[in-house]
PDB file of C-alpha atoms in Angstrom:
ATOM      1  CA  GLY A 271      99.497  67.689  97.805  1.00  0.00           C
ATOM      2  CA  ALA A 272     100.018  68.895 101.332  1.00  0.00           C
ATOM      3  CA  VAL A 273      97.319  71.332 102.441  1.00  0.00           C
ATOM      4  CA  VAL A 274      97.541  73.747 105.330  1.00  0.00           C
ATOM      5  CA  SER A 275      94.583  75.786 106.540  1.00  0.00           C
ATOM      6  CA  GLN A 276      94.379  78.823 108.777  1.00  0.00           C
ATOM      7  CA  HIS A 277      91.449  80.196 110.717  1.00  0.00           C
ATOM      8  CA  PRO A 278      90.272  82.872 110.744  1.00  0.00           C
ATOM      9  CA  SER A 279      91.282  84.391 107.431  1.00  0.00           C
ATOM     10  CA  ARG A 280      90.551  87.888 108.696  1.00  0.00           C
ATOM     11  CA  VAL A 281      90.035  89.269 112.169  1.00  0.00           C
ATOM     12  CA  ILE A 282      89.416  92.747 113.493  1.00  0.00           C
ATOM     13  CA  CYS A 283      89.730  93.313 117.213  1.00  0.00           C
ATOM     14  CA  LYS A 284      89.925  96.107 119.736  1.00  0.00           C
ATOM     15  CA  SER A 285      93.190  97.126 121.299  1.00  0.00           C
ATOM     16  CA  GLY A 286      93.919  95.169 124.460  1.00  0.00           C
ATOM     17  CA  THR A 287      92.077  92.018 123.481  1.00  0.00           C
ATOM     18  CA  SER A 288      93.603  88.648 122.616  1.00  0.00           C
ATOM     19  CA  VAL A 289      93.285  86.876 119.288  1.00  0.00           C
ATOM     20  CA  LYS A 290      93.847  83.197 118.552  1.00  0.00           C
ATOM     21  CA  ILE A 291      94.864  81.972 115.107  1.00  0.00           C
ATOM     22  CA  GLU A 292      94.724  78.289 114.220  1.00  0.00           C
ATOM     23  CA  CYS A 293      96.962  76.495 111.743  1.00  0.00           C
ATOM     24  CA  ARG A 294      96.052  72.981 110.637  1.00  0.00           C
ATOM     25  CA  SER A 295      97.741  70.482 108.377  1.00  0.00           C
ATOM     26  CA  LEU A 296      94.821  68.756 106.668  1.00  0.00           C
ATOM     27  CA  ASP A 297      96.328  65.732 104.965  1.00  0.00           C
ATOM     28  CA  PHE A 298      99.640  65.117 106.693  1.00  0.00           C
ATOM     29  CA  GLN A 299     101.193  65.095 110.130  1.00  0.00           C
ATOM     30  CA  ALA A 300     103.374  68.129 110.665  1.00  0.00           C
ATOM     31  CA  THR A 301     106.344  67.552 112.923  1.00  0.00           C
ATOM     32  CA  THR A 302     107.181  71.224 112.711  1.00  0.00           C
ATOM     33  CA  MET A 303     105.113  74.348 112.198  1.00  0.00           C
ATOM     34  CA  PHE A 304     106.428  77.836 111.636  1.00  0.00           C
ATOM     35  CA  TRP A 305     104.796  81.193 112.282  1.00  0.00           C
ATOM     36  CA  TYR A 306     105.630  84.217 110.152  1.00  0.00           C
ATOM     37  CA  ARG A 307     104.563  87.831 110.151  1.00  0.00           C
ATOM     38  CA  GLN A 308     104.463  90.003 107.069  1.00  0.00           C
ATOM     39  CA  PHE A 309     103.979  93.765 107.057  1.00  0.00           C
ATOM     40  CA  PRO A 310     102.785  95.538 103.883  1.00  0.00           C
ATOM     41  CA  LYS A 311     105.294  95.457 101.044  1.00  0.00           C
ATOM     42  CA  GLN A 312     107.766  93.547 103.165  1.00  0.00           C
ATOM     43  CA  SER A 313     108.889  89.950 103.159  1.00  0.00           C
ATOM     44  CA  LEU A 314     108.047  87.188 105.586  1.00  0.00           C
ATOM     45  CA  MET A 315     109.741  87.365 108.952  1.00  0.00           C
ATOM     46  CA  LEU A 316     109.957  84.179 110.986  1.00  0.00           C
ATOM     47  CA  MET A 317     108.512  84.628 114.455  1.00  0.00           C
ATOM     48  CA  ALA A 318     108.860  81.163 115.937  1.00  0.00           C
ATOM     49  CA  THR A 319     109.335  77.479 115.253  1.00  0.00           C
ATOM     50  CA  SER A 320     106.938  75.055 116.864  1.00  0.00           C
ATOM     51  CA  ASN A 321     107.529  71.342 117.333  1.00  0.00           C
ATOM     52  CA  GLU A 322     104.722  69.076 118.463  1.00  0.00           C
ATOM     53  CA  GLY A 323     104.758  68.464 122.179  1.00  0.00           C
ATOM     54  CA  SER A 324     107.541  70.891 123.011  1.00  0.00           C
ATOM     55  CA  LYS A 325     107.963  74.590 123.646  1.00  0.00           C
ATOM     56  CA  ALA A 326     108.234  76.898 120.682  1.00  0.00           C
ATOM     57  CA  THR A 327     111.557  78.460 119.756  1.00  0.00           C
ATOM     58  CA  TYR A 328     111.211  82.193 119.239  1.00  0.00           C
ATOM     59  CA  GLU A 329     113.338  84.352 116.963  1.00  0.00           C
ATOM     60  CA  GLN A 330     115.302  87.221 118.407  1.00  0.00           C
ATOM     61  CA  GLY A 331     113.110  90.201 119.168  1.00  0.00           C
ATOM     62  CA  VAL A 332     109.837  88.268 119.313  1.00  0.00           C
ATOM     63  CA  GLU A 333     108.163  88.399 122.731  1.00  0.00           C
ATOM     64  CA  LYS A 334     107.186  84.894 123.775  1.00  0.00           C
ATOM     65  CA  ASP A 335     104.773  86.175 126.410  1.00  0.00           C
ATOM     66  CA  LYS A 336     102.936  88.252 123.845  1.00  0.00           C
ATOM     67  CA  PHE A 337     102.813  85.677 121.075  1.00  0.00           C
ATOM     68  CA  LEU A 338     101.790  82.404 122.693  1.00  0.00           C
ATOM     69  CA  ILE A 339     102.272  79.322 120.568  1.00  0.00           C
ATOM     70  CA  ASN A 340     100.791  75.922 121.287  1.00  0.00           C
ATOM     71  CA  HIS A 341     101.436  72.828 119.183  1.00  0.00           C
ATOM     72  CA  ALA A 342      99.364  70.211 120.938  1.00  0.00           C
ATOM     73  CA  SER A 343      99.040  67.743 118.091  1.00  0.00           C
ATOM     74  CA  LEU A 344     100.699  66.833 114.813  1.00  0.00           C
ATOM     75  CA  THR A 345      97.982  68.626 112.881  1.00  0.00           C
ATOM     76  CA  LEU A 346      97.302  71.774 114.903  1.00  0.00           C
ATOM     77  CA  SER A 347      99.283  74.765 116.087  1.00  0.00           C
ATOM     78  CA  THR A 348      97.803  77.940 117.508  1.00  0.00           C
ATOM     79  CA  LEU A 349      99.199  81.446 117.799  1.00  0.00           C
ATOM     80  CA  THR A 350      97.606  83.741 120.374  1.00  0.00           C
ATOM     81  CA  VAL A 351      98.352  87.434 120.153  1.00  0.00           C
ATOM     82  CA  THR A 352      97.809  88.661 123.692  1.00  0.00           C
ATOM     83  CA  SER A 353      96.831  92.233 124.529  1.00  0.00           C
ATOM     84  CA  ALA A 354      96.933  93.182 120.878  1.00  0.00           C
ATOM     85  CA  HIS A 355      97.849  96.714 119.868  1.00  0.00           C
ATOM     86  CA  PRO A 356      97.565  98.504 116.516  1.00  0.00           C
ATOM     87  CA  GLU A 357     101.244  97.842 115.772  1.00  0.00           C
ATOM     88  CA  ASP A 358     100.451  94.114 115.849  1.00  0.00           C
ATOM     89  CA  SER A 359      98.255  94.564 112.798  1.00  0.00           C
ATOM     90  CA  SER A 360      99.839  92.379 110.150  1.00  0.00           C
ATOM     91  CA  PHE A 361      99.468  89.329 107.919  1.00  0.00           C
ATOM     92  CA  TYR A 362     100.244  86.215 109.938  1.00  0.00           C
ATOM     93  CA  ILE A 363     101.184  83.104 107.957  1.00  0.00           C
ATOM     94  CA  CYS A 364     101.896  79.616 109.209  1.00  0.00           C
ATOM     95  CA  SER A 365     103.692  76.827 107.440  1.00  0.00           C
ATOM     96  CA  ALA A 366     104.100  73.150 108.163  1.00  0.00           C
ATOM     97  CA  SER A 367     106.690  70.557 107.320  1.00  0.00           C
ATOM     98  CA  TRP A 368     107.705  67.054 108.234  1.00  0.00           C
ATOM     99  CA  TRP A 369     111.043  65.296 108.314  1.00  0.00           C
ATOM    100  CA  GLY A 370     111.684  63.364 105.152  1.00  0.00           C
ATOM    101  CA  GLY A 371     109.240  65.415 103.108  1.00  0.00           C
ATOM    102  CA  ALA A 372     109.367  64.851  99.383  1.00  0.00           C
ATOM    103  CA  ALA A 373     110.983  68.175  98.572  1.00  0.00           C
ATOM    104  CA  SER A 374     113.653  67.958 101.239  1.00  0.00           C
ATOM    105  CA  ASN A 375     112.229  70.029 104.041  1.00  0.00           C
ATOM    106  CA  GLU A 376     109.747  71.956 101.937  1.00  0.00           C
ATOM    107  CA  GLN A 377     107.376  74.075 103.969  1.00  0.00           C
ATOM    108  CA  PHE A 378     103.707  74.186 103.011  1.00  0.00           C
ATOM    109  CA  PHE A 379     102.092  77.518 103.710  1.00  0.00           C
ATOM    110  CA  GLY A 380      98.655  78.313 105.018  1.00  0.00           C
ATOM    111  CA  PRO A 381      96.568  81.027 103.344  1.00  0.00           C
ATOM    112  CA  GLY A 382      97.368  83.588 106.028  1.00  0.00           C
ATOM    113  CA  THR A 383      95.371  85.570 108.579  1.00  0.00           C
ATOM    114  CA  ARG A 384      94.931  89.312 108.247  1.00  0.00           C
ATOM    115  CA  LEU A 385      94.834  90.852 111.740  1.00  0.00           C
ATOM    116  CA  THR A 386      93.651  94.425 112.191  1.00  0.00           C
ATOM    117  CA  VAL A 387      93.791  95.909 115.675  1.00  0.00           C
ATOM    118  CA  LEU A 388      91.736  99.051 116.146  1.00  0.00           C
TER     119      LEU A 388
ATOM    120  CA  GLY B1491     124.460  87.171 109.521  1.00  0.00           C
ATOM    121  CA  GLN B1492     122.675  85.379 106.711  1.00  0.00           C
ATOM    122  CA  ASN B1493     121.423  88.236 104.541  1.00  0.00           C
ATOM    123  CA  ILE B1494     119.608  87.448 101.354  1.00  0.00           C
ATOM    124  CA  ASP B1495     119.483  90.197  98.756  1.00  0.00           C
ATOM    125  CA  GLN B1496     117.263  90.532  95.737  1.00  0.00           C
ATOM    126  CA  PRO B1497     116.071  93.525  93.690  1.00  0.00           C
ATOM    127  CA  THR B1498     112.995  95.327  94.960  1.00  0.00           C
ATOM    128  CA  GLU B1499     111.105  95.683  91.694  1.00  0.00           C
ATOM    129  CA  MET B1500     111.301  94.649  88.062  1.00  0.00           C
ATOM    130  CA  THR B1501     109.104  95.465  85.092  1.00  0.00           C
ATOM    131  CA  ALA B1502     108.806  93.367  81.947  1.00  0.00           C
ATOM    132  CA  THR B1503     106.591  92.994  78.919  1.00  0.00           C
ATOM    133  CA  GLU B1504     104.117  90.196  78.340  1.00  0.00           C
ATOM    134  CA  GLY B1505     105.774  87.382  76.409  1.00  0.00           C
ATOM    135  CA  ALA B1506     109.281  88.417  77.429  1.00  0.00           C
ATOM    136  CA  ILE B1507     111.796  86.820  79.801  1.00  0.00           C
ATOM    137  CA  VAL B1508     112.778  88.141  83.213  1.00  0.00           C
ATOM    138  CA  GLN B1509     115.609  86.984  85.457  1.00  0.00           C
ATOM    139  CA  ILE B1510     115.437  87.665  89.191  1.00  0.00           C
ATOM    140  CA  ASN B1511     118.779  87.439  90.950  1.00  0.00           C
ATOM    141  CA  CYS B1512     119.326  86.498  94.559  1.00  0.00           C
ATOM    142  CA  THR B1513     122.611  86.655  96.441  1.00  0.00           C
ATOM    143  CA  TYR B1514     123.331  85.316  99.891  1.00  0.00           C
ATOM    144  CA  GLN B1515     126.127  84.622 102.303  1.00  0.00           C
ATOM    145  CA  THR B1516     127.417  81.149 101.570  1.00  0.00           C
ATOM    146  CA  SER B1517     127.644  79.787 105.091  1.00  0.00           C
ATOM    147  CA  GLY B1518     124.710  78.241 106.878  1.00  0.00           C
ATOM    148  CA  PHE B1519     122.296  77.535 104.064  1.00  0.00           C
ATOM    149  CA  ASN B1520     121.316  74.074 102.955  1.00  0.00           C
ATOM    150  CA  GLY B1521     119.421  74.928  99.804  1.00  0.00           C
ATOM    151  CA  LEU B1522     117.555  77.743  98.122  1.00  0.00           C
ATOM    152  CA  PHE B1523     113.811  78.066  97.601  1.00  0.00           C
ATOM    153  CA  TRP B1524     111.851  80.343  95.308  1.00  0.00           C
ATOM    154  CA  TYR B1525     108.249  81.240  96.106  1.00  0.00           C
ATOM    155  CA  GLN B1526     105.627  83.278  94.285  1.00  0.00           C
ATOM    156  CA  GLN B1527     103.297  85.464  96.316  1.00  0.00           C
ATOM    157  CA  HIS B1528     100.312  87.409  95.045  1.00  0.00           C
ATOM    158  CA  ALA B1529      99.132  90.342  97.141  1.00  0.00           C
ATOM    159  CA  GLY B1530      97.207  89.248 100.206  1.00  0.00           C
ATOM    160  CA  GLU B1531      97.906  85.576  99.655  1.00  0.00           C
ATOM    161  CA  ALA B1532     100.347  83.060 101.061  1.00  0.00           C
ATOM    162  CA  PRO B1533     103.519  82.118  99.170  1.00  0.00           C
ATOM    163  CA  THR B1534     103.339  79.232  96.747  1.00  0.00           C
ATOM    164  CA  PHE B1535     106.298  76.961  96.067  1.00  0.00           C
ATOM    165  CA  LEU B1536     108.101  77.364  92.752  1.00  0.00           C
ATOM    166  CA  SER B1537     111.440  75.605  93.083  1.00  0.00           C
ATOM    167  CA  TYR B1538     114.101  74.220  95.376  1.00  0.00           C
ATOM    168  CA  ASN B1539     117.806  73.972  94.509  1.00  0.00           C
ATOM    169  CA  VAL B1540     120.193  72.108  96.753  1.00  0.00           C
ATOM    170  CA  LEU B1541     122.871  71.306  94.172  1.00  0.00           C
ATOM    171  CA  ASP B1542     124.605  73.610  91.699  1.00  0.00           C
ATOM    172  CA  GLY B1543     123.000  73.976  88.337  1.00  0.00           C
ATOM    173  CA  LEU B1544     119.775  74.736  86.568  1.00  0.00           C
ATOM    174  CA  GLU B1545     116.385  73.232  87.409  1.00  0.00           C
ATOM    175  CA  GLU B1546     113.721  73.704  84.755  1.00  0.00           C
ATOM    176  CA  LYS B1547     109.976  73.451  85.320  1.00  0.00           C
ATOM    177  CA  GLY B1548     107.972  74.619  82.375  1.00  0.00           C
ATOM    178  CA  ARG B1549     108.153  78.394  82.065  1.00  0.00           C
ATOM    179  CA  PHE B1550     110.092  78.694  85.328  1.00  0.00           C
ATOM    180  CA  SER B1551     113.747  77.790  85.844  1.00  0.00           C
ATOM    181  CA  SER B1552     115.977  78.261  88.846  1.00  0.00           C
ATOM    182  CA  PHE B1553     119.761  78.263  89.058  1.00  0.00           C
ATOM    183  CA  LEU B1554     122.108  77.896  91.990  1.00  0.00           C
ATOM    184  CA  SER B1555     125.825  78.407  92.488  1.00  0.00           C
ATOM    185  CA  ARG B1556     126.719  77.536  96.060  1.00  0.00           C
ATOM    186  CA  SER B1557     130.328  78.693  95.810  1.00  0.00           C
ATOM    187  CA  LYS B1558     129.235  82.127  94.618  1.00  0.00           C
ATOM    188  CA  GLY B1559     126.216  82.430  96.926  1.00  0.00           C
ATOM    189  CA  TYR B1560     124.073  83.188  93.911  1.00  0.00           C
ATOM    190  CA  SER B1561     120.745  82.039  92.560  1.00  0.00           C
ATOM    191  CA  TYR B1562     118.345  83.258  89.938  1.00  0.00           C
ATOM    192  CA  LEU B1563     114.773  82.590  88.936  1.00  0.00           C
ATOM    193  CA  LEU B1564     114.037  82.779  85.224  1.00  0.00           C
ATOM    194  CA  LEU B1565     110.498  83.414  84.040  1.00  0.00           C
ATOM    195  CA  LYS B1566     109.881  82.809  80.346  1.00  0.00           C
ATOM    196  CA  GLU B1567     106.950  83.721  78.114  1.00  0.00           C
ATOM    197  CA  LEU B1568     105.663  86.121  80.724  1.00  0.00           C
ATOM    198  CA  GLN B1569     101.939  86.306  81.283  1.00  0.00           C
ATOM    199  CA  MET B1570      99.935  89.010  83.014  1.00  0.00           C
ATOM    200  CA  LYS B1571      99.155  86.591  85.845  1.00  0.00           C
ATOM    201  CA  ASP B1572     102.886  86.366  86.603  1.00  0.00           C
ATOM    202  CA  SER B1573     102.698  89.847  88.142  1.00  0.00           C
ATOM    203  CA  ALA B1574     103.505  89.036  91.762  1.00  0.00           C
ATOM    204  CA  SER B1575     106.250  89.114  94.340  1.00  0.00           C
ATOM    205  CA  TYR B1576     108.952  86.500  94.056  1.00  0.00           C
ATOM    206  CA  LEU B1577     110.672  85.481  97.260  1.00  0.00           C
ATOM    207  CA  CYS B1578     114.087  83.912  97.514  1.00  0.00           C
ATOM    208  CA  ALA B1579     114.550  81.905 100.731  1.00  0.00           C
ATOM    209  CA  GLY B1580     117.521  80.057 102.152  1.00  0.00           C
ATOM    210  CA  LEU B1581     117.028  76.882 104.154  1.00  0.00           C
ATOM    211  CA  VAL B1582     118.993  77.272 107.350  1.00  0.00           C
ATOM    212  CA  ALA B1583     120.745  74.016 108.159  1.00  0.00           C
ATOM    213  CA  ALA B1584     120.278  74.455 111.890  1.00  0.00           C
ATOM    214  CA  GLY B1585     116.619  74.321 112.791  1.00  0.00           C
ATOM    215  CA  ASN B1586     115.300  73.667 109.305  1.00  0.00           C
ATOM    216  CA  LYS B1587     114.165  77.293 109.055  1.00  0.00           C
ATOM    217  CA  LEU B1588     113.677  79.519 106.042  1.00  0.00           C
ATOM    218  CA  THR B1589     115.253  82.949 105.837  1.00  0.00           C
ATOM    219  CA  PHE B1590     113.505  85.081 103.251  1.00  0.00           C
ATOM    220  CA  GLY B1591     114.882  87.849 101.098  1.00  0.00           C
ATOM    221  CA  GLY B1592     112.915  91.054 100.779  1.00  0.00           C
ATOM    222  CA  GLY B1593     111.073  89.835  97.711  1.00  0.00           C
ATOM    223  CA  THR B1594     111.056  91.164  94.150  1.00  0.00           C
ATOM    224  CA  ARG B1595     107.833  92.673  92.837  1.00  0.00           C
ATOM    225  CA  VAL B1596     107.481  91.862  89.161  1.00  0.00           C
ATOM    226  CA  LEU B1597     105.071  93.890  87.074  1.00  0.00           C
ATOM    227  CA  VAL B1598     104.151  92.447  83.696  1.00  0.00           C
ATOM    228  CA  LYS B1599     102.899  95.031  81.225  1.00  0.00           C
ATOM    229  CA  PRO B1600     100.918  94.366  78.029  1.00  0.00           C
TER     230      PRO B1600
END
């Protein structure tokens, strides 16, 4: 099946620093990758949609200058949380899909990255 | 908007059946997904309904009525490991995005 990895799985950083999270599709080429954020006991909230070779599309209320997304290849997207603050502490999950996927646009999720900002 | 509503929590007994309902606004969605998520882990795919009717996969079944904006996930022969959150998600036709409901936490008791 389609496998998506994320690195790191956990990260703790000081307030004001930047953190980069990688999302990789291991056995398929992902035309589209999605970035979600999930706070405790809440559901997934879509932050942005990333298509290879083009600028990411951000959801309303998500600061594009704070959450930098790069999708340089069909197997890698990165999310950089710039000048992180404690309120950015969350579970960040990526997913990947490709047009014409077997389950009609099914998204395959990475294992998530737990970010804690001190 | 495209709100998706599902109950917050449900409790059931091991071996029993539980039905998790999901309602949504009918415009704008191109199918309905159900995911299972254990605490601290990413969601795992359970089912996808694009046409009306019931889809059965072992102990899990999912139903969709597009005209009523209604779906349910049926879990049979509950096991302790089924204790998790179950997320209903609509596939937005424009942009191929998923809009998630708040999730239903299911607790299976012995």
